[in-house]
Amino acid sequence: MSDQPEDYNAFNAWDSFGATLTLGLVPAVMNYVFTEEHEIGTTIGIAVIATIISLLVLGLSLITRWRIIGSLVNLAGCVLTPVYIAIAVCAWWPSDKEQPADTPAAEQAAPAKV
């Protein structure tokens, strides 16, 4: 009876890979969506780095079979999800520079005096 019950919520190697890839691709998508120029190069760079990191996590998980890797990926997801939500809300929130300047109609219609 000394065996601990199996945790069915724990991440296996492939779960860790998918979660890490998702956590890494979210900043790439946010970079594309929230930048005005839609920087393709930066977005692809972030996606490539996320893919490499997730493949490294998969390889480490498959080779070592450490259960701590799945727990750390799960913890990273719990920390980064509210951060990503906060960044998205702040990026979507209208700023003062986006609103048109208030100029009276008389100034717009009057010709400039030299």
Coordinates of N, CA and C in Angstrom, one line a residue:
M1 N 0.8 -1.2 0.0 CA 0.0 0.0 0.0 C 0.9 1.3 0.0
S2 N 2.2 1.1 -0.2 CA 3.0 2.3 -0.2 C 3.1 3.0 -1.5
D3 N 2.5 2.4 -2.6 CA 2.5 3.0 -3.9 C 1.5 4.2 -3.9
Q4 N 1.9 5.3 -4.5 CA 1.1 6.4 -4.6 C 0.1 6.2 -5.8
P5 N -1.1 6.7 -5.6 CA -2.0 6.6 -6.8 C -1.6 7.4 -8.0
E6 N -1.9 6.9 -9.1 CA -1.4 7.5 -10.4 C -2.2 8.8 -10.6
D7 N -1.5 9.8 -10.9 CA -2.2 11.1 -11.2 C -2.6 11.2 -12.7
Y8 N -3.9 11.1 -12.9 CA -4.3 11.1 -14.3 C -4.3 12.5 -14.9
N9 N -4.1 13.6 -14.1 CA -4.0 14.9 -14.6 C -2.6 15.3 -15.0
A10 N -1.6 14.5 -14.7 CA -0.2 14.8 -15.0 C 0.0 14.8 -16.5
F11 N 0.9 15.7 -17.0 CA 1.3 15.7 -18.4 C 2.3 14.6 -18.7
N12 N 2.0 13.9 -19.9 CA 3.0 13.0 -20.3 C 3.9 13.8 -21.3
A13 N 4.8 13.1 -22.0 CA 5.8 13.8 -22.9 C 5.1 14.5 -24.0
W14 N 4.0 13.9 -24.6 CA 3.4 14.6 -25.8 C 2.5 15.7 -25.3
D15 N 1.9 15.6 -24.1 CA 1.1 16.7 -23.5 C 2.0 17.9 -23.3
S16 N 3.2 17.6 -22.8 CA 4.2 18.7 -22.5 C 4.6 19.4 -23.8
F17 N 4.8 18.6 -24.8 CA 5.1 19.1 -26.2 C 4.0 20.1 -26.7
G18 N 2.8 19.6 -26.6 CA 1.7 20.4 -27.1 C 1.4 21.7 -26.3
A19 N 1.6 21.5 -25.0 CA 1.4 22.7 -24.2 C 2.5 23.7 -24.4
T20 N 3.7 23.3 -24.5 CA 4.8 24.2 -24.7 C 4.7 24.8 -26.1
L21 N 4.3 24.1 -27.1 CA 4.1 24.7 -28.4 C 3.1 25.7 -28.4
T22 N 2.0 25.4 -27.7 CA 0.9 26.4 -27.6 C 1.3 27.6 -26.9
L23 N 2.0 27.5 -25.7 CA 2.5 28.6 -25.0 C 3.5 29.4 -25.7
G24 N 4.2 28.8 -26.6 CA 5.2 29.5 -27.4 C 4.6 30.2 -28.7
L25 N 3.5 29.6 -29.2 CA 2.9 30.2 -30.4 C 2.0 31.4 -30.1
V26 N 1.5 31.4 -28.9 CA 0.6 32.5 -28.6 C 1.3 33.9 -28.7
P27 N 2.5 34.1 -28.2 CA 3.2 35.4 -28.5 C 3.4 35.7 -29.9
A28 N 3.6 34.6 -30.7 CA 3.8 34.9 -32.2 C 2.5 35.4 -32.8
V29 N 1.4 34.8 -32.4 CA 0.1 35.2 -33.0 C -0.2 36.6 -32.4
M30 N 0.1 36.9 -31.2 CA -0.2 38.2 -30.6 C 0.7 39.3 -31.3
N31 N 1.9 38.9 -31.6 CA 2.8 39.8 -32.3 C 2.2 40.2 -33.6
Y32 N 1.7 39.2 -34.3 CA 1.2 39.5 -35.7 C -0.1 40.3 -35.6
V33 N -1.0 40.0 -34.6 CA -2.3 40.7 -34.5 C -2.2 42.1 -34.0
F34 N -1.3 42.3 -33.0 CA -1.3 43.6 -32.3 C -0.3 44.6 -32.8
T35 N 0.6 44.2 -33.8 CA 1.5 45.2 -34.4 C 0.8 45.8 -35.6
E36 N 1.0 47.1 -35.8 CA 0.4 47.8 -36.9 C 0.9 47.4 -38.2
E37 N 2.2 47.0 -38.3 CA 2.8 46.7 -39.6 C 2.7 45.2 -39.9
H38 N 2.1 44.4 -39.0 CA 2.0 42.9 -39.1 C 3.4 42.3 -39.5
E39 N 4.3 42.4 -38.6 CA 5.7 42.0 -38.8 C 5.8 40.5 -39.0
I40 N 5.9 40.1 -40.2 CA 5.9 38.7 -40.6 C 7.3 38.1 -40.1
G41 N 8.4 38.8 -40.3 CA 9.7 38.2 -39.9 C 9.8 37.9 -38.4
T42 N 9.4 38.9 -37.6 CA 9.4 38.7 -36.2 C 8.4 37.6 -35.8
T43 N 7.3 37.5 -36.4 CA 6.3 36.5 -36.0 C 6.8 35.1 -36.4
I44 N 7.5 35.0 -37.5 CA 8.0 33.7 -37.9 C 9.2 33.3 -37.0
G45 N 10.0 34.3 -36.6 CA 11.1 34.1 -35.7 C 10.6 33.5 -34.3
I46 N 9.6 34.2 -33.8 CA 9.0 33.7 -32.5 C 8.5 32.3 -32.6
A47 N 7.8 32.0 -33.8 CA 7.2 30.7 -34.0 C 8.3 29.6 -34.1
V48 N 9.4 30.0 -34.8 CA 10.5 29.0 -34.9 C 11.2 28.7 -33.6
I49 N 11.4 29.8 -32.8 CA 12.0 29.6 -31.4 C 11.0 28.7 -30.6
A50 N 9.7 29.0 -30.6 CA 8.8 28.2 -29.9 C 8.8 26.8 -30.3
T51 N 8.9 26.5 -31.6 CA 8.9 25.1 -32.1 C 10.2 24.4 -31.6
I52 N 11.3 25.1 -31.6 CA 12.6 24.5 -31.2 C 12.5 24.2 -29.7
I53 N 12.0 25.1 -28.9 CA 11.9 24.9 -27.4 C 10.9 23.7 -27.1
S54 N 9.8 23.6 -27.9 CA 8.9 22.6 -27.6 C 9.4 21.2 -28.0
L55 N 10.2 21.2 -29.1 CA 10.9 19.9 -29.5 C 11.9 19.5 -28.5
L56 N 12.6 20.5 -27.9 CA 13.6 20.2 -26.9 C 12.9 19.6 -25.6
V57 N 11.8 20.2 -25.3 CA 11.0 19.7 -24.1 C 10.5 18.2 -24.4
L58 N 10.0 18.0 -25.6 CA 9.6 16.7 -26.0 C 10.7 15.7 -25.9
G59 N 11.9 16.0 -26.5 CA 13.1 15.1 -26.5 C 13.5 14.9 -25.0
L60 N 13.5 15.9 -24.2 CA 13.9 15.7 -22.8 C 12.9 14.8 -22.1
S61 N 11.7 15.0 -22.4 CA 10.6 14.2 -21.7 C 10.7 12.8 -22.1
L62 N 10.9 12.5 -23.4 CA 11.0 11.1 -23.9 C 12.2 10.4 -23.4
I63 N 13.3 11.1 -23.4 CA 14.6 10.5 -23.0 C 14.6 10.2 -21.5
T64 N 14.3 11.2 -20.7 CA 14.5 11.1 -19.2 C 13.3 10.5 -18.5
R65 N 12.1 10.7 -19.0 CA 10.9 10.3 -18.3 C 10.7 10.9 -17.0
W66 N 11.2 12.1 -16.8 CA 11.0 12.8 -15.5 C 9.6 13.4 -15.5
R67 N 8.9 13.1 -14.4 CA 7.5 13.6 -14.2 C 7.5 15.1 -13.9
I68 N 8.6 15.6 -13.4 CA 8.7 17.0 -13.0 C 8.6 17.9 -14.3
I69 N 8.9 17.4 -15.4 CA 8.9 18.3 -16.7 C 7.4 18.6 -16.9
G70 N 6.5 17.6 -16.8 CA 5.1 17.9 -17.1 C 4.5 18.9 -16.0
S71 N 5.0 18.7 -14.8 CA 4.5 19.7 -13.7 C 5.0 21.1 -14.0
L72 N 6.3 21.2 -14.5 CA 6.8 22.5 -14.8 C 6.1 23.2 -16.0
V73 N 5.8 22.4 -17.0 CA 5.1 22.9 -18.1 C 3.7 23.4 -17.7
N74 N 3.0 22.6 -16.9 CA 1.7 22.9 -16.4 C 1.8 24.2 -15.5
L75 N 2.8 24.3 -14.7 CA 3.0 25.6 -13.9 C 3.2 26.8 -14.8
A76 N 4.0 26.6 -15.8 CA 4.3 27.7 -16.8 C 3.0 28.1 -17.5
G77 N 2.2 27.1 -17.8 CA 0.9 27.5 -18.4 C 0.0 28.2 -17.5
C78 N 0.0 27.9 -16.2 CA -0.9 28.6 -15.2 C -0.4 30.0 -15.0
V79 N 0.9 30.2 -15.1 CA 1.5 31.6 -14.9 C 1.3 32.4 -16.2
L80 N 1.6 31.8 -17.3 CA 1.6 32.6 -18.6 C 0.2 32.9 -19.1
T81 N -0.8 32.1 -18.8 CA -2.1 32.4 -19.3 C -2.7 33.7 -18.8
P82 N -2.7 34.0 -17.5 CA -3.1 35.3 -17.1 C -2.3 36.5 -17.7
V83 N -1.0 36.2 -17.9 CA -0.1 37.2 -18.5 C -0.5 37.5 -19.9
Y84 N -0.8 36.5 -20.7 CA -1.2 36.6 -22.1 C -2.5 37.3 -22.1
I85 N -3.4 37.0 -21.2 CA -4.8 37.7 -21.2 C -4.6 39.2 -20.9
A86 N -3.7 39.5 -19.9 CA -3.5 40.9 -19.6 C -2.9 41.6 -20.8
I87 N -1.9 41.0 -21.4 CA -1.3 41.7 -22.6 C -2.3 41.9 -23.7
A88 N -3.2 40.9 -23.9 CA -4.2 41.1 -25.0 C -5.2 42.2 -24.7
V89 N -5.6 42.2 -23.4 CA -6.6 43.3 -23.0 C -5.9 44.7 -23.1
C90 N -4.7 44.8 -22.7 CA -4.0 46.1 -22.8 C -3.8 46.5 -24.3
A91 N -3.5 45.5 -25.1 CA -3.2 45.8 -26.5 C -4.5 46.2 -27.2
W92 N -5.7 45.6 -26.8 CA -6.9 45.9 -27.5 C -7.6 47.2 -26.9
W93 N -7.2 47.5 -25.7 CA -7.8 48.7 -25.1 C -7.4 49.9 -25.9
P94 N -8.4 50.8 -26.3 CA -8.1 52.0 -27.1 C -7.2 52.9 -26.3
S95 N -6.2 53.4 -27.0 CA -5.3 54.4 -26.4 C -5.6 55.8 -26.9
D96 N -5.0 56.8 -26.2 CA -5.3 58.2 -26.6 C -4.8 58.6 -28.0
K97 N -3.7 57.9 -28.4 CA -3.2 58.3 -29.7 C -4.0 57.8 -30.9
E98 N -4.9 56.8 -30.7 CA -5.7 56.3 -31.7 C -7.0 57.2 -31.9
Q99 N -7.4 57.9 -30.9 CA -8.6 58.7 -31.0 C -8.3 60.0 -31.8
P100 N -9.3 60.4 -32.7 CA -9.0 61.6 -33.5 C -9.0 62.9 -32.6
A101 N -8.2 63.8 -33.0 CA -8.0 65.0 -32.2 C -9.3 65.9 -32.4
D102 N -9.7 66.5 -31.3 CA -10.9 67.3 -31.3 C -10.5 68.7 -31.8
T103 N -10.9 69.1 -33.0 CA -10.7 70.5 -33.5 C -12.1 71.0 -33.9
P104 N -12.3 72.3 -33.5 CA -13.6 72.9 -33.8 C -13.7 73.0 -35.3
A105 N -15.0 73.0 -35.7 CA -15.3 73.0 -37.2 C -14.9 74.4 -37.8
A106 N -14.9 75.4 -37.0 CA -14.6 76.8 -37.5 C -13.1 76.8 -37.9
E107 N -12.3 76.2 -37.1 CA -10.8 76.2 -37.4 C -10.6 75.4 -38.7
Q108 N -11.3 74.3 -38.9 CA -11.1 73.5 -40.1 C -11.6 74.2 -41.4
A109 N -12.7 75.0 -41.3 CA -13.2 75.6 -42.5 C -12.5 76.9 -42.8
A110 N -11.9 77.6 -41.8 CA -11.3 78.9 -42.1 C -10.0 78.7 -42.8
P111 N -9.7 79.5 -43.8 CA -8.4 79.4 -44.5 C -7.3 80.0 -43.6
A112 N -6.2 79.5 -43.8 CA -5.0 79.9 -43.0 C -4.6 81.3 -43.4
K113 N -4.4 82.2 -42.4 CA -3.9 83.6 -42.7 C -2.4 83.6 -42.7
V114 N -1.9 84.3 -43.7 CA -0.4 84.4 -43.8 C 0.1 85.7 -43.4

